Coordinates of C-alpha atoms in Angstrom, one line a residue:
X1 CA -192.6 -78.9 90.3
X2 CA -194.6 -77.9 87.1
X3 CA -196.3 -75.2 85.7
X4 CA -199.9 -76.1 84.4
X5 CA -201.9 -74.2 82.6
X6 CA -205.7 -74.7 80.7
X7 CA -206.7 -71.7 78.5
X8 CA -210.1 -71.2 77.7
X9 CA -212.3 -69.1 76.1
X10 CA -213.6 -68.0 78.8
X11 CA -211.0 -68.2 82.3
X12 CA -207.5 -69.7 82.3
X13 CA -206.6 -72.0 85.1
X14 CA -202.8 -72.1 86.4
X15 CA -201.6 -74.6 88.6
X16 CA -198.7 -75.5 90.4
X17 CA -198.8 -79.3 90.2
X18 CA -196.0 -81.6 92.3
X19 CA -196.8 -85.5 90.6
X20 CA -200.3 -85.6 90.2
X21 CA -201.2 -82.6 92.9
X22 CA -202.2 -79.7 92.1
X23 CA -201.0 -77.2 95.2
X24 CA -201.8 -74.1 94.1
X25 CA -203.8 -72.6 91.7
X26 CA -204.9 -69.2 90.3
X27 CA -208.0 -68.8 87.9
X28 CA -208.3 -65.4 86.1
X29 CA -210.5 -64.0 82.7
X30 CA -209.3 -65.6 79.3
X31 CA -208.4 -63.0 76.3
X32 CA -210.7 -60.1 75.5
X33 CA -212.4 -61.3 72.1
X34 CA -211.1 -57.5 70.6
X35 CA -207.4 -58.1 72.3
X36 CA -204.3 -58.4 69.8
X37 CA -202.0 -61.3 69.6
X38 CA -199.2 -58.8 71.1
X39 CA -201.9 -58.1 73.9
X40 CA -202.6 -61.6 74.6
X41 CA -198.9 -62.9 74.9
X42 CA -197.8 -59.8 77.3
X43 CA -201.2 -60.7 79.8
X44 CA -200.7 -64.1 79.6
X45 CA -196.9 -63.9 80.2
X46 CA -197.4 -61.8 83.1
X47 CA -200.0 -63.8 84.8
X48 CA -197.0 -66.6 84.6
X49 CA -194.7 -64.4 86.0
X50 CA -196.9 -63.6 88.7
X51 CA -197.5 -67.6 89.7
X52 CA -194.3 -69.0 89.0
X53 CA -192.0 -70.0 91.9
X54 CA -188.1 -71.3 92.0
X55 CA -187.9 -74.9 91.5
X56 CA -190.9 -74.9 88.6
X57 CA -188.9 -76.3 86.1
X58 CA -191.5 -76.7 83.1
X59 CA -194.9 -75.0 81.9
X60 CA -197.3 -77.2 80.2
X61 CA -199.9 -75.5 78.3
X62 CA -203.0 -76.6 77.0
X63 CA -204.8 -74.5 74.4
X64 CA -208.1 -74.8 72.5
X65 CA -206.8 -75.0 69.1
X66 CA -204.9 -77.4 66.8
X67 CA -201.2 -77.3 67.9
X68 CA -197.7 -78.2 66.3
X69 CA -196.8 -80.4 69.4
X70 CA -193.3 -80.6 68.7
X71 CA -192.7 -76.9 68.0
X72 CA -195.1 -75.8 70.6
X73 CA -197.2 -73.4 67.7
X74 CA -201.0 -72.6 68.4
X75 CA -203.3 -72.8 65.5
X76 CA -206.8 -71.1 64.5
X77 CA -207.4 -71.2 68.2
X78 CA -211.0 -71.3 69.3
X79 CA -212.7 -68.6 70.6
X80 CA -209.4 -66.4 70.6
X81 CA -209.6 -64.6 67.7
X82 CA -206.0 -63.2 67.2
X83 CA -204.4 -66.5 67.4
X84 CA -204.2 -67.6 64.2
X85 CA -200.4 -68.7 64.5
X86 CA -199.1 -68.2 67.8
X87 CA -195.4 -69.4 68.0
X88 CA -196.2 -70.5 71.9
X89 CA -193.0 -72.4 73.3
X90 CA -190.8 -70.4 71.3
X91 CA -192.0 -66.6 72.8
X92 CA -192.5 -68.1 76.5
X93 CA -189.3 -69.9 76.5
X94 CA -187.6 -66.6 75.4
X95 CA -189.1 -64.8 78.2
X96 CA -188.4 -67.5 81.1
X97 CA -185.8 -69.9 80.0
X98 CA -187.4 -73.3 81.3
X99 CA -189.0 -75.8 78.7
X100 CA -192.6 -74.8 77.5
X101 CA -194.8 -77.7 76.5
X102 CA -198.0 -77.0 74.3
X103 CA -200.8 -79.5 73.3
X104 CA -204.5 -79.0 72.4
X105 CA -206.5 -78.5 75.8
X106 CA -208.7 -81.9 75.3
X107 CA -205.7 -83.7 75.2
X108 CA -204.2 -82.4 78.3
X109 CA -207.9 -83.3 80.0
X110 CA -207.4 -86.5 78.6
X111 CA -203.6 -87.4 80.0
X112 CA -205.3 -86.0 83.1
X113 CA -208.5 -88.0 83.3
X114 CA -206.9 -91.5 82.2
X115 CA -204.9 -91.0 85.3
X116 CA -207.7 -90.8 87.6
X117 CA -209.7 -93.5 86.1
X118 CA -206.8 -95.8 85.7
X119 CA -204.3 -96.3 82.6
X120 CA -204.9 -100.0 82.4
X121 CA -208.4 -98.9 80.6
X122 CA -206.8 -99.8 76.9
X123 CA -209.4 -97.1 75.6
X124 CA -210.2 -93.5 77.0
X125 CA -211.6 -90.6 75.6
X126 CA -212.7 -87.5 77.3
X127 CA -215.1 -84.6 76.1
X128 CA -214.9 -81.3 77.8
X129 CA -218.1 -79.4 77.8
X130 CA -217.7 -75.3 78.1
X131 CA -217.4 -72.5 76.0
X132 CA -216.6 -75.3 72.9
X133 CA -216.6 -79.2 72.4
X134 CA -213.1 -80.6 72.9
X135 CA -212.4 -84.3 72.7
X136 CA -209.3 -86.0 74.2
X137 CA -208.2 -90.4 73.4
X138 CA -205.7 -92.0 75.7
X139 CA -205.1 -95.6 74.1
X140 CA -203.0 -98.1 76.0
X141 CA -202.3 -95.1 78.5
X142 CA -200.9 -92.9 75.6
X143 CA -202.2 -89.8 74.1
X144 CA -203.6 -90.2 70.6
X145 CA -203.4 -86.4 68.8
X146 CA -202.6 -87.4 65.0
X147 CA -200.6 -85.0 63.0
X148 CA -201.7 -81.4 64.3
X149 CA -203.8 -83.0 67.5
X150 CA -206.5 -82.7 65.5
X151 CA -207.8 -86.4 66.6
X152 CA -210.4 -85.2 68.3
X153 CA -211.8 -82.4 66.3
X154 CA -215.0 -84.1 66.3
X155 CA -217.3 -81.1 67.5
X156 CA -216.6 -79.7 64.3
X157 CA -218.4 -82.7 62.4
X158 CA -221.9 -81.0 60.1
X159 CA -224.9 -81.4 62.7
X160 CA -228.5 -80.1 62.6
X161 CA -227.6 -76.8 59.9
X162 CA -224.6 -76.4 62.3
X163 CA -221.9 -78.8 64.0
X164 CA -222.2 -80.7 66.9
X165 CA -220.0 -78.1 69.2
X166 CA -223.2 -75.5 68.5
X167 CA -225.4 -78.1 70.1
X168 CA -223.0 -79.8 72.5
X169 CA -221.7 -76.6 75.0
X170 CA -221.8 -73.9 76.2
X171 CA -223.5 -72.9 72.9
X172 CA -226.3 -75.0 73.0
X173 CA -227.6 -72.6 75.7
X174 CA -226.4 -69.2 74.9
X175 CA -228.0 -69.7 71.7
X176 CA -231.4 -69.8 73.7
X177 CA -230.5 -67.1 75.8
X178 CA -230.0 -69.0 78.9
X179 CA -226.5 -69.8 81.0
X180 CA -225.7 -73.2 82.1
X181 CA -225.0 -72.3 85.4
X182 CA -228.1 -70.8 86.3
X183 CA -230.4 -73.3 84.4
X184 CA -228.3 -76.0 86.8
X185 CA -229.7 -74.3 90.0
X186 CA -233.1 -74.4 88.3
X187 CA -233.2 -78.2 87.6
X188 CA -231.8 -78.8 91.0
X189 CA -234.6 -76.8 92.3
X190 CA -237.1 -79.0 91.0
X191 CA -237.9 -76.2 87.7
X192 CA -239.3 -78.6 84.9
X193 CA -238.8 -76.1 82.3
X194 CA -234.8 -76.0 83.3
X195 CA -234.8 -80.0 82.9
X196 CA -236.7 -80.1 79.7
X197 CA -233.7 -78.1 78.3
X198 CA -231.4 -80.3 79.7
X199 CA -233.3 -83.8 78.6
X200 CA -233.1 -81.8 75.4
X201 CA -229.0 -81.2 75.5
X202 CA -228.9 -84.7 76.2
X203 CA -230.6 -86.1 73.3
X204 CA -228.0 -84.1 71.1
X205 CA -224.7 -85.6 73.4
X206 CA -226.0 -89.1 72.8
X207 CA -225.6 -88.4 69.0
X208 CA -222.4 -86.5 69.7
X209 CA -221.1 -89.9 71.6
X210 CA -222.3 -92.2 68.8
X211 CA -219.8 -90.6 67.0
X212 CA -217.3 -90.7 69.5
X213 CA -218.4 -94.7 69.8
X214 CA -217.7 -95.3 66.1
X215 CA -214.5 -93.7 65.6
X216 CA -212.9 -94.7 68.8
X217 CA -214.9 -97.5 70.2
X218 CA -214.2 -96.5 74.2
X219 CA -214.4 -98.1 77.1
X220 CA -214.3 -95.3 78.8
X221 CA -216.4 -91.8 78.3
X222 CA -215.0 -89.0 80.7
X223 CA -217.3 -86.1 80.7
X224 CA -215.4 -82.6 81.8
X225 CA -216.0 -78.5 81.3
X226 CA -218.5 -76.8 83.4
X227 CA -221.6 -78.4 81.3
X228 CA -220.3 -81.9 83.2
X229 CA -221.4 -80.2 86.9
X230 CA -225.6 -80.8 85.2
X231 CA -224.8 -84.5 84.2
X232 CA -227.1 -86.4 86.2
X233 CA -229.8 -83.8 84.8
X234 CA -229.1 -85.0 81.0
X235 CA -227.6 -88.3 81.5
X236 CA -230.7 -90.3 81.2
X237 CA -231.7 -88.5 77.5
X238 CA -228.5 -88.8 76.5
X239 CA -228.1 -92.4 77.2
X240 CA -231.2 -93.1 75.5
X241 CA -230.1 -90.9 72.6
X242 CA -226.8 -93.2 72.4
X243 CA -228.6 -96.5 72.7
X244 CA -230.7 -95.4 69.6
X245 CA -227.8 -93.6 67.6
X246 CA -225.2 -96.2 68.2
X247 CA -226.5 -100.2 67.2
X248 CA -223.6 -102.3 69.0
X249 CA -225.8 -102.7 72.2
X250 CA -222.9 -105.4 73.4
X251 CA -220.2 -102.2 73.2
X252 CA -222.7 -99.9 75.1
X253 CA -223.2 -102.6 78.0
X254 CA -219.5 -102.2 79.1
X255 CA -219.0 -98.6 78.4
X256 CA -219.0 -96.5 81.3
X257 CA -219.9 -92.7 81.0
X258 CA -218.6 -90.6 84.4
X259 CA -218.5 -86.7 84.6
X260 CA -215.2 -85.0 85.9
X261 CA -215.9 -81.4 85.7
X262 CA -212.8 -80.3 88.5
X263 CA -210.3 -78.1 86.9
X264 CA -207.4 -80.1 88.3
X265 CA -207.3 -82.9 85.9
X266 CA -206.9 -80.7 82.9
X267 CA -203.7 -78.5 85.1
X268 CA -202.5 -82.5 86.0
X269 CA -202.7 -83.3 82.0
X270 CA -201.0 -79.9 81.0
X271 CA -198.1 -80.4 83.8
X272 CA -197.6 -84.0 82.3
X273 CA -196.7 -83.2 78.6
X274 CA -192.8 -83.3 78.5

């Protein structure tokens, strides 16, 4: 039994995950933005405490940030202000003796979603769509992080005066004043105005996966977050966006885009990272 765990900016997810089953799980609040690193590592340790049962026998932890994989240290983590360098594995592993394992939260997705859609895909790469842009590659069923698991740090590319995580999130939409979730039950309501915004987050994902086409040349697009739950409202614009954005019509022909927005395959991912 293993210990998962996705922290976002927004809620962390725990898991208790046996193989690739997650049997229990426990979603609370992610940091305060005004909380201190001290603050963060005592609620976070406790909400462990409170979840973990005998016979876990590893935590996997997936964090939005670059991460020293090997020495289980969080850096410049997104949307949590104090954790600029957070020695992770080293002050969990103090506090509850089993193995902690630490990796950038798109990569745990990733390890997660190549699992569902099959490893004998040679190439796929995830995007998870919340509170920030987070990009995941599973080549030949292995991660691909680079150095500092900084592969993927393509939401942080120049876009439009900005960078493509302003326009492809959570971002995209608190920057008009609007939340996702609500806008969702709009579109599905039959609300053109709430579809016109989506048609127009689409436009900006298409560039966003041109991108993701030319570095990594997938076969295999997994869309996750909570964004992913409106896909079939901005997956039309955005395939159109892509087809203009990215000239290799042969590449686009095989390439299948799927949303996966469940919170399980990111705890599955984490649990997997010894």
């Amino acid at each position: 039994m293993t210990l998962g765990i996705d922290i976002g900016g927004t809620t962390i997810n725990l898991g208790l995950v046996d193989g690739a089953q997650v049997v229990k799980k426990l979603q609370i609040p992610s940091f305060p933005k005004t909380a201190t690193l001290d603050d963060t590592l005592i609620y976070l340790g406790d909400q462990i405490e409170r979840f973990l049962v005998p016979g876990v026998k590893q935590i996997g932890i997936g964090v939005p940030s670059l991460t020293d994989p090997v020495k289980g240290i969080v850096y410049n983590a997104a949307n949590i202000p104090s954790w600029d360098v957070v020695p992770l594995k080293e002050t969990l592993e103090a506090r509850f003796d089993i193995p902690v394992f630490v990796n950038n939260d798109a990569n745990c997705y990733a390890l997660g979603a190549a699992v569902k859609v099959g490893k004998s895909l040679p190439t796929v790469v995830t995007v998870t769509l919340g509170t920030g842009t987070g990009v995941g590659i599973v080549i030949d069923g292995k991660l691909f992080s680079g150095t500092h698991c900084g592969s993927g740090e393509i939401g942080a590319i120049p876009y439009e005066g900005a960078d493509y995580e302003t326009f492809c999130s959570k971002k995209y939409f608190t920057a008009r004043g609007l939340d996702p979730r609500s806008l969702s039950k709009a579109a599905a309501a039959g609300d053109e105005t709430a579809k016109a915004h989506y048609r127009d987050f689409g436009r900006h994902m298409g560039r966003f996966l041109a991108v993701v086409m030319y570095a990594y040349d997938a076969d295999c697009i997994v869309l996750g977050g909570g964004i992913a739950n409106a896909f079939p409202y901005f997956s039309e614009s955005m395939w159109e966006s892509l087809r203009c954005s990215y000239p290799y019509a042969s590449a686009l022909d095989l390439l299948k885009i799927v949303a996966m927005p469940d919170e399980d395959t990111a705890l599955v991912g984490a649990a997997s990272l010894a």
